[in-house]
Amino acid sequence: MSYIPRLKEEYNSKVISALKSEFGYKNVMQVPKLEKIVLSRGVGAAVSDKKLIDYSVDEFTKITGQKAVSTLSKKDVASFKLRKGVPIGVKVTLRGEKMYEFLDRFVTTALPRVRDFNGIKSTGFDGRGNYNLGVEEQIIFPEIDIDKINKISGLDITFVTSASTDKEAKSLLSELGLPFKKN
């Protein structure tokens, strides 16, 4: 028997039935699901120091367990001394089992390490069922050794769901364990 992540098992056993009863779906295929998680970071200082991209790629690879890629600038911006095709950011897209594993580690170990944590804001929805979240310090992840980082920087996390409304997406993410603030 192959390994199934804890959150994927929980989604199949509890979350589907909870969302079916809450929204009155007639078919299991109508129930929204988490499609992918994208972690990204813009590294503006990489214009002058190319090593910063390599550091960010290494950090993202440690955090997610999947090789990160650098993103390239799309056009020239003279005021930023930026040329087209220069590495300017880092991203990694998680799907399948690695996505569920990352979400589990994020909810159970990384978020509780945030100082003065009261829950995540529920204002990050985009109107199409996707949720964006900014993390101010990468040191909340236990995979990052605080003594070996050269600069504390943040990252953006995007949860892409198949939900058609923000209410459905919020219910899905709440059932998966994201601790939203109470209004």
PDB file of C-alpha atoms in Angstrom:
ATOM      1  CA  MET A   1       0.000   0.000   0.000  1.00  0.00           C
ATOM      2  CA  SER A   2       1.335   3.430  -0.892  1.00  0.00           C
ATOM      3  CA  TYR A   3       1.653   6.406   1.417  1.00  0.00           C
ATOM      4  CA  ILE A   4      -1.269   8.873   1.581  1.00  0.00           C
ATOM      5  CA  PRO A   5      -0.727  12.268   3.293  1.00  0.00           C
ATOM      6  CA  ARG A   6      -2.761  12.887   6.451  1.00  0.00           C
ATOM      7  CA  LEU A   7      -4.597  15.928   5.050  1.00  0.00           C
ATOM      8  CA  LYS A   8      -5.499  14.149   1.810  1.00  0.00           C
ATOM      9  CA  GLU A   9      -6.998  11.314   3.819  1.00  0.00           C
ATOM     10  CA  GLU A  10      -8.866  13.829   5.978  1.00  0.00           C
ATOM     11  CA  TYR A  11     -10.147  15.612   2.861  1.00  0.00           C
ATOM     12  CA  ASN A  12     -11.536  12.369   1.441  1.00  0.00           C
ATOM     13  CA  SER A  13     -13.081  11.170   4.701  1.00  0.00           C
ATOM     14  CA  LYS A  14     -14.358  14.332   6.454  1.00  0.00           C
ATOM     15  CA  VAL A  15     -14.062  17.498   4.362  1.00  0.00           C
ATOM     16  CA  ILE A  16     -16.039  16.248   1.356  1.00  0.00           C
ATOM     17  CA  SER A  17     -19.009  15.214   3.486  1.00  0.00           C
ATOM     18  CA  ALA A  18     -18.881  18.446   5.529  1.00  0.00           C
ATOM     19  CA  LEU A  19     -18.863  20.631   2.413  1.00  0.00           C
ATOM     20  CA  LYS A  20     -21.590  18.530   0.757  1.00  0.00           C
ATOM     21  CA  SER A  21     -23.897  19.073   3.703  1.00  0.00           C
ATOM     22  CA  GLU A  22     -23.009  22.772   4.072  1.00  0.00           C
ATOM     23  CA  PHE A  23     -23.532  23.777   0.430  1.00  0.00           C
ATOM     24  CA  GLY A  24     -25.949  21.047  -0.707  1.00  0.00           C
ATOM     25  CA  TYR A  25     -23.823  19.536  -3.466  1.00  0.00           C
ATOM     26  CA  LYS A  26     -25.540  16.624  -5.174  1.00  0.00           C
ATOM     27  CA  ASN A  27     -22.375  15.091  -6.582  1.00  0.00           C
ATOM     28  CA  VAL A  28     -18.942  14.490  -5.040  1.00  0.00           C
ATOM     29  CA  MET A  29     -17.333  16.065  -8.117  1.00  0.00           C
ATOM     30  CA  GLN A  30     -19.020  19.401  -7.314  1.00  0.00           C
ATOM     31  CA  VAL A  31     -17.170  19.672  -4.008  1.00  0.00           C
ATOM     32  CA  PRO A  32     -14.271  22.147  -4.359  1.00  0.00           C
ATOM     33  CA  LYS A  33     -10.749  20.883  -3.861  1.00  0.00           C
ATOM     34  CA  LEU A  34      -7.318  22.363  -3.398  1.00  0.00           C
ATOM     35  CA  GLU A  35      -5.607  22.266  -6.793  1.00  0.00           C
ATOM     36  CA  LYS A  36      -2.183  23.757  -6.093  1.00  0.00           C
ATOM     37  CA  ILE A  37      -0.146  25.898  -3.715  1.00  0.00           C
ATOM     38  CA  VAL A  38       2.286  28.421  -5.177  1.00  0.00           C
ATOM     39  CA  LEU A  39       5.077  29.943  -3.083  1.00  0.00           C
ATOM     40  CA  SER A  40       6.793  32.987  -4.553  1.00  0.00           C
ATOM     41  CA  ARG A  41       9.200  35.741  -3.602  1.00  0.00           C
ATOM     42  CA  GLY A  42      10.366  38.814  -5.435  1.00  0.00           C
ATOM     43  CA  VAL A  43      14.057  39.449  -4.921  1.00  0.00           C
ATOM     44  CA  GLY A  44      14.507  43.064  -5.981  1.00  0.00           C
ATOM     45  CA  ALA A  45      18.095  43.289  -4.749  1.00  0.00           C
ATOM     46  CA  ALA A  46      19.058  40.475  -7.129  1.00  0.00           C
ATOM     47  CA  VAL A  47      19.675  43.090  -9.835  1.00  0.00           C
ATOM     48  CA  SER A  48      22.975  43.936  -8.141  1.00  0.00           C
ATOM     49  CA  ASP A  49      23.701  40.640  -6.316  1.00  0.00           C
ATOM     50  CA  LYS A  50      23.036  37.433  -8.267  1.00  0.00           C
ATOM     51  CA  LYS A  51      23.734  35.209  -5.237  1.00  0.00           C
ATOM     52  CA  LEU A  52      20.465  36.285  -3.587  1.00  0.00           C
ATOM     53  CA  ILE A  53      18.506  34.276  -6.175  1.00  0.00           C
ATOM     54  CA  ASP A  54      20.558  31.158  -5.361  1.00  0.00           C
ATOM     55  CA  TYR A  55      19.946  31.633  -1.631  1.00  0.00           C
ATOM     56  CA  SER A  56      16.206  32.006  -2.221  1.00  0.00           C
ATOM     57  CA  VAL A  57      16.086  28.935  -4.473  1.00  0.00           C
ATOM     58  CA  ASP A  58      17.866  26.912  -1.756  1.00  0.00           C
ATOM     59  CA  GLU A  59      15.478  28.174   0.942  1.00  0.00           C
ATOM     60  CA  PHE A  60      12.370  27.376  -1.117  1.00  0.00           C
ATOM     61  CA  THR A  61      13.736  23.939  -1.956  1.00  0.00           C
ATOM     62  CA  LYS A  62      14.296  23.223   1.763  1.00  0.00           C
ATOM     63  CA  ILE A  63      10.868  24.546   2.761  1.00  0.00           C
ATOM     64  CA  THR A  64       8.855  22.658   0.127  1.00  0.00           C
ATOM     65  CA  GLY A  65      10.956  19.589  -0.649  1.00  0.00           C
ATOM     66  CA  GLN A  66      10.685  20.426  -4.352  1.00  0.00           C
ATOM     67  CA  LYS A  67      13.181  22.266  -6.576  1.00  0.00           C
ATOM     68  CA  ALA A  68      12.325  25.959  -6.918  1.00  0.00           C
ATOM     69  CA  VAL A  69      12.829  27.951 -10.130  1.00  0.00           C
ATOM     70  CA  SER A  70      13.931  31.522 -10.628  1.00  0.00           C
ATOM     71  CA  THR A  71      11.572  33.877 -12.442  1.00  0.00           C
ATOM     72  CA  LEU A  72      12.866  36.253 -15.092  1.00  0.00           C
ATOM     73  CA  SER A  73      11.966  39.879 -15.687  1.00  0.00           C
ATOM     74  CA  LYS A  74       9.659  40.400 -18.655  1.00  0.00           C
ATOM     75  CA  LYS A  75      10.831  43.860 -19.717  1.00  0.00           C
ATOM     76  CA  ASP A  76      13.466  46.551 -19.226  1.00  0.00           C
ATOM     77  CA  VAL A  77      12.893  49.108 -16.458  1.00  0.00           C
ATOM     78  CA  ALA A  78      15.602  51.762 -16.573  1.00  0.00           C
ATOM     79  CA  SER A  79      14.731  53.359 -13.224  1.00  0.00           C
ATOM     80  CA  PHE A  80      15.350  50.021 -11.447  1.00  0.00           C
ATOM     81  CA  LYS A  81      18.426  49.199 -13.592  1.00  0.00           C
ATOM     82  CA  LEU A  82      16.550  46.094 -14.698  1.00  0.00           C
ATOM     83  CA  ARG A  83      17.129  44.290 -17.987  1.00  0.00           C
ATOM     84  CA  LYS A  84      14.789  41.868 -19.711  1.00  0.00           C
ATOM     85  CA  GLY A  85      15.528  38.206 -18.891  1.00  0.00           C
ATOM     86  CA  VAL A  86      17.367  38.871 -15.614  1.00  0.00           C
ATOM     87  CA  PRO A  87      16.430  36.596 -12.659  1.00  0.00           C
ATOM     88  CA  ILE A  88      14.303  38.702 -10.318  1.00  0.00           C
ATOM     89  CA  GLY A  89      12.276  36.247  -8.212  1.00  0.00           C
ATOM     90  CA  VAL A  90      11.756  32.660  -7.108  1.00  0.00           C
ATOM     91  CA  LYS A  91       8.697  30.416  -7.197  1.00  0.00           C
ATOM     92  CA  VAL A  92       7.659  26.828  -6.641  1.00  0.00           C
ATOM     93  CA  THR A  93       4.314  25.205  -7.476  1.00  0.00           C
ATOM     94  CA  LEU A  94       3.170  22.280  -5.333  1.00  0.00           C
ATOM     95  CA  ARG A  95       0.556  19.776  -6.448  1.00  0.00           C
ATOM     96  CA  GLY A  96      -0.616  16.388  -5.263  1.00  0.00           C
ATOM     97  CA  GLU A  97       0.985  14.767  -2.243  1.00  0.00           C
ATOM     98  CA  LYS A  98       3.709  17.386  -1.781  1.00  0.00           C
ATOM     99  CA  MET A  99       1.001  20.056  -1.672  1.00  0.00           C
ATOM    100  CA  TYR A 100      -0.849  18.272   1.150  1.00  0.00           C
ATOM    101  CA  GLU A 101       2.410  17.605   3.006  1.00  0.00           C
ATOM    102  CA  PHE A 102       3.401  21.287   2.793  1.00  0.00           C
ATOM    103  CA  LEU A 103      -0.053  22.441   3.937  1.00  0.00           C
ATOM    104  CA  ASP A 104       0.070  20.055   6.893  1.00  0.00           C
ATOM    105  CA  ARG A 105       3.522  21.303   7.975  1.00  0.00           C
ATOM    106  CA  PHE A 106       2.491  24.931   7.389  1.00  0.00           C
ATOM    107  CA  VAL A 107      -0.617  24.675   9.577  1.00  0.00           C
ATOM    108  CA  THR A 108       0.799  22.485  12.348  1.00  0.00           C
ATOM    109  CA  THR A 109       4.388  23.737  12.734  1.00  0.00           C
ATOM    110  CA  ALA A 110       5.052  26.981  10.834  1.00  0.00           C
ATOM    111  CA  LEU A 111       2.010  29.130  11.690  1.00  0.00           C
ATOM    112  CA  PRO A 112       2.236  28.518  15.465  1.00  0.00           C
ATOM    113  CA  ARG A 113       5.802  29.907  15.334  1.00  0.00           C
ATOM    114  CA  VAL A 114       4.582  33.344  14.179  1.00  0.00           C
ATOM    115  CA  ARG A 115       4.894  35.950  16.911  1.00  0.00           C
ATOM    116  CA  ASP A 116       1.569  37.259  18.325  1.00  0.00           C
ATOM    117  CA  PHE A 117      -0.411  34.933  16.062  1.00  0.00           C
ATOM    118  CA  ASN A 118      -4.199  35.283  16.248  1.00  0.00           C
ATOM    119  CA  GLY A 119      -5.135  33.623  12.964  1.00  0.00           C
ATOM    120  CA  ILE A 120      -4.804  34.562   9.317  1.00  0.00           C
ATOM    121  CA  LYS A 121      -6.828  37.333   7.704  1.00  0.00           C
ATOM    122  CA  SER A 122      -9.863  36.327   5.687  1.00  0.00           C
ATOM    123  CA  THR A 123      -9.462  39.278   3.293  1.00  0.00           C
ATOM    124  CA  GLY A 124      -7.011  37.571   0.953  1.00  0.00           C
ATOM    125  CA  PHE A 125      -9.606  36.015  -1.366  1.00  0.00           C
ATOM    126  CA  ASP A 126      -9.664  37.153  -4.983  1.00  0.00           C
ATOM    127  CA  GLY A 127     -13.336  36.623  -5.858  1.00  0.00           C
ATOM    128  CA  ARG A 128     -12.697  33.396  -7.789  1.00  0.00           C
ATOM    129  CA  GLY A 129     -12.042  31.058  -4.870  1.00  0.00           C
ATOM    130  CA  ASN A 130      -8.277  31.558  -4.536  1.00  0.00           C
ATOM    131  CA  TYR A 131      -6.557  32.753  -1.370  1.00  0.00           C
ATOM    132  CA  ASN A 132      -3.339  34.779  -1.044  1.00  0.00           C
ATOM    133  CA  LEU A 133      -1.299  35.003   2.121  1.00  0.00           C
ATOM    134  CA  GLY A 134       1.921  36.841   2.897  1.00  0.00           C
ATOM    135  CA  VAL A 135       4.479  35.515   5.363  1.00  0.00           C
ATOM    136  CA  GLU A 136       6.830  38.195   6.709  1.00  0.00           C
ATOM    137  CA  GLU A 137       9.705  35.960   7.830  1.00  0.00           C
ATOM    138  CA  GLN A 138      10.915  32.699   6.328  1.00  0.00           C
ATOM    139  CA  ILE A 139      12.320  31.647   9.723  1.00  0.00           C
ATOM    140  CA  ILE A 140       8.893  30.383  10.832  1.00  0.00           C
ATOM    141  CA  PHE A 141       9.610  27.229   8.823  1.00  0.00           C
ATOM    142  CA  PRO A 142      11.553  24.683  10.890  1.00  0.00           C
ATOM    143  CA  GLU A 143      13.580  23.640   7.811  1.00  0.00           C
ATOM    144  CA  ILE A 144      15.337  27.026   7.795  1.00  0.00           C
ATOM    145  CA  ASP A 145      18.328  27.319  10.146  1.00  0.00           C
ATOM    146  CA  ILE A 146      18.324  30.872  11.504  1.00  0.00           C
ATOM    147  CA  ASP A 147      22.132  30.872  11.816  1.00  0.00           C
ATOM    148  CA  LYS A 148      22.657  30.113   8.121  1.00  0.00           C
ATOM    149  CA  ILE A 149      20.381  32.714   6.527  1.00  0.00           C
ATOM    150  CA  ASN A 150      21.874  35.896   5.132  1.00  0.00           C
ATOM    151  CA  LYS A 151      18.723  38.045   5.210  1.00  0.00           C
ATOM    152  CA  ILE A 152      15.252  37.728   6.726  1.00  0.00           C
ATOM    153  CA  SER A 153      12.707  38.105   3.951  1.00  0.00           C
ATOM    154  CA  GLY A 154       9.100  37.182   3.358  1.00  0.00           C
ATOM    155  CA  LEU A 155       7.225  35.138   0.805  1.00  0.00           C
ATOM    156  CA  ASP A 156       3.785  34.934  -0.737  1.00  0.00           C
ATOM    157  CA  ILE A 157       1.657  31.797  -0.627  1.00  0.00           C
ATOM    158  CA  THR A 158      -1.277  31.326  -3.010  1.00  0.00           C
ATOM    159  CA  PHE A 159      -3.848  28.577  -2.465  1.00  0.00           C
ATOM    160  CA  VAL A 160      -5.614  27.790  -5.752  1.00  0.00           C
ATOM    161  CA  THR A 161      -8.922  25.964  -5.324  1.00  0.00           C
ATOM    162  CA  SER A 162     -11.600  24.743  -7.706  1.00  0.00           C
ATOM    163  CA  ALA A 163     -14.236  26.669  -5.712  1.00  0.00           C
ATOM    164  CA  SER A 164     -16.313  29.191  -7.640  1.00  0.00           C
ATOM    165  CA  THR A 165     -16.955  31.577  -4.732  1.00  0.00           C
ATOM    166  CA  ASP A 166     -14.899  32.917  -1.861  1.00  0.00           C
ATOM    167  CA  LYS A 167     -17.334  31.495   0.701  1.00  0.00           C
ATOM    168  CA  GLU A 168     -16.840  27.963  -0.632  1.00  0.00           C
ATOM    169  CA  ALA A 169     -13.067  28.425  -0.737  1.00  0.00           C
ATOM    170  CA  LYS A 170     -12.967  29.758   2.838  1.00  0.00           C
ATOM    171  CA  SER A 171     -14.997  26.770   4.053  1.00  0.00           C
ATOM    172  CA  LEU A 172     -12.680  24.382   2.214  1.00  0.00           C
ATOM    173  CA  LEU A 173      -9.513  25.963   3.606  1.00  0.00           C
ATOM    174  CA  SER A 174     -11.008  26.141   7.118  1.00  0.00           C
ATOM    175  CA  GLU A 175     -11.874  22.451   6.972  1.00  0.00           C
ATOM    176  CA  LEU A 176      -8.301  21.723   5.835  1.00  0.00           C
ATOM    177  CA  GLY A 177      -7.016  23.473   8.954  1.00  0.00           C
ATOM    178  CA  LEU A 178      -6.171  27.079   8.047  1.00  0.00           C
ATOM    179  CA  PRO A 179      -6.930  29.140  11.180  1.00  0.00           C
ATOM    180  CA  PHE A 180      -8.883  32.194   9.983  1.00  0.00           C
ATOM    181  CA  LYS A 181      -9.457  35.083  12.399  1.00  0.00           C
ATOM    182  CA  LYS A 182     -12.907  35.316  13.919  1.00  0.00           C
ATOM    183  CA  ASN A 183     -14.641  38.576  12.983  1.00  0.00           C
TER     184      ASN A 183
END
